Short mmCIF file of C-alpha atoms in Angstrom, two decimals:
data_model
loop_
_atom_site.label_atom_id
_atom_site.label_comp_id
_atom_site.label_asym_id
_atom_site.label_seq_id
_atom_site.Cartn_x
_atom_site.Cartn_y
_atom_site.Cartn_z
CA MET A 1128 82.37 186.44 33.95
CA MET A 1129 79.97 184.55 36.17
CA LYS A 1130 76.63 186.25 36.72
CA GLY A 1131 76.62 188.15 40.03
CA PHE A 1132 80.38 187.82 40.51
CA PHE A 1133 82.66 190.78 39.94
CA ASN A 1134 86.13 189.17 40.36
CA ARG A 1135 87.03 191.53 43.18
CA LEU A 1136 88.19 191.01 46.75
CA LEU A 1137 88.19 193.74 49.37
CA ILE A 1138 91.16 193.24 51.67
CA ILE A 1139 90.80 195.14 54.95
CA ASP A 1140 93.71 195.48 57.38
CA LEU A 1141 92.22 196.26 60.78
CA THR A 1142 95.62 196.97 62.32
CA SER A 1143 96.61 199.71 59.88
CA GLN A 1144 93.00 200.68 59.11
CA THR A 1145 93.57 200.43 55.36
CA SER A 1146 91.82 198.61 52.56
CA VAL A 1147 92.69 197.57 49.03
CA VAL A 1148 90.72 195.98 46.21
CA GLU A 1149 92.35 192.91 44.61
CA VAL A 1150 91.27 191.41 41.31
CA LEU A 1151 90.52 187.70 41.61
CA ASP A 1152 91.60 185.49 38.72
CA GLU A 1153 88.42 184.32 36.99
CA SER A 1154 89.76 180.77 36.68
CA ILE A 1155 89.83 180.52 40.49
CA ALA A 1156 86.18 181.54 40.63
CA TYR A 1157 85.29 178.78 38.18
CA ARG A 1158 87.51 176.19 39.86
CA TYR A 1159 86.09 176.83 43.33
CA LEU A 1160 82.52 177.50 42.31
CA GLY A 1161 80.41 178.64 45.23
CA GLY A 1162 81.09 180.50 48.44
CA LYS A 1163 82.27 177.51 50.47
CA GLY A 1164 84.82 176.38 47.90
CA LEU A 1165 86.16 179.86 47.21
CA GLY A 1166 86.25 180.73 50.92
CA THR A 1167 88.18 177.55 51.74
CA HIS A 1168 90.65 178.22 48.92
CA LEU A 1169 91.28 181.79 50.08
CA LEU A 1170 91.62 180.76 53.72
CA LEU A 1171 94.17 178.03 52.93
CA GLU A 1172 96.03 180.28 50.49
CA ARG A 1173 96.35 183.26 52.85
CA ASN A 1174 96.84 181.64 56.28
CA PRO A 1175 100.11 179.89 57.06
CA VAL A 1176 99.82 176.28 58.22
CA GLY A 1177 99.38 176.10 61.97
CA VAL A 1178 98.55 179.79 62.45
CA ASP A 1179 96.66 180.58 65.64
CA PRO A 1180 93.14 181.55 64.51
CA LEU A 1181 93.15 184.43 67.02
CA ALA A 1182 96.59 185.74 66.02
CA PRO A 1183 96.79 189.22 64.48
CA ASP A 1184 98.22 187.80 61.25
CA ALA A 1185 95.36 185.30 60.81
CA HIS A 1186 92.95 186.12 58.00
CA VAL A 1187 89.18 186.09 58.35
CA ILE A 1188 87.30 185.34 55.13
CA TYR A 1189 83.76 186.69 54.76
CA LEU A 1190 81.84 185.90 51.59
CA HIS A 1191 78.40 187.26 50.95
#
C-alpha cells in the first residue's frame, strides 16, 4: 500500500442521500499515481461520453 493512501473511495449520492465506501484496486493507484491522474481516470471511468456536466447523473470527483 502506498503511504498515506487507504485504497478507499467514498461514493455519495446526493439525490438519495446515501453513501457507500468502495475499495479501490491498488494497481489503479499505482498506475495513476497522484491526484490528477487518479481523478482523471475516475472521471472518465464513471461519466458517460458526452454527459452534460450539470446533469444529475454526472459525477463530481473530489480528491484531497
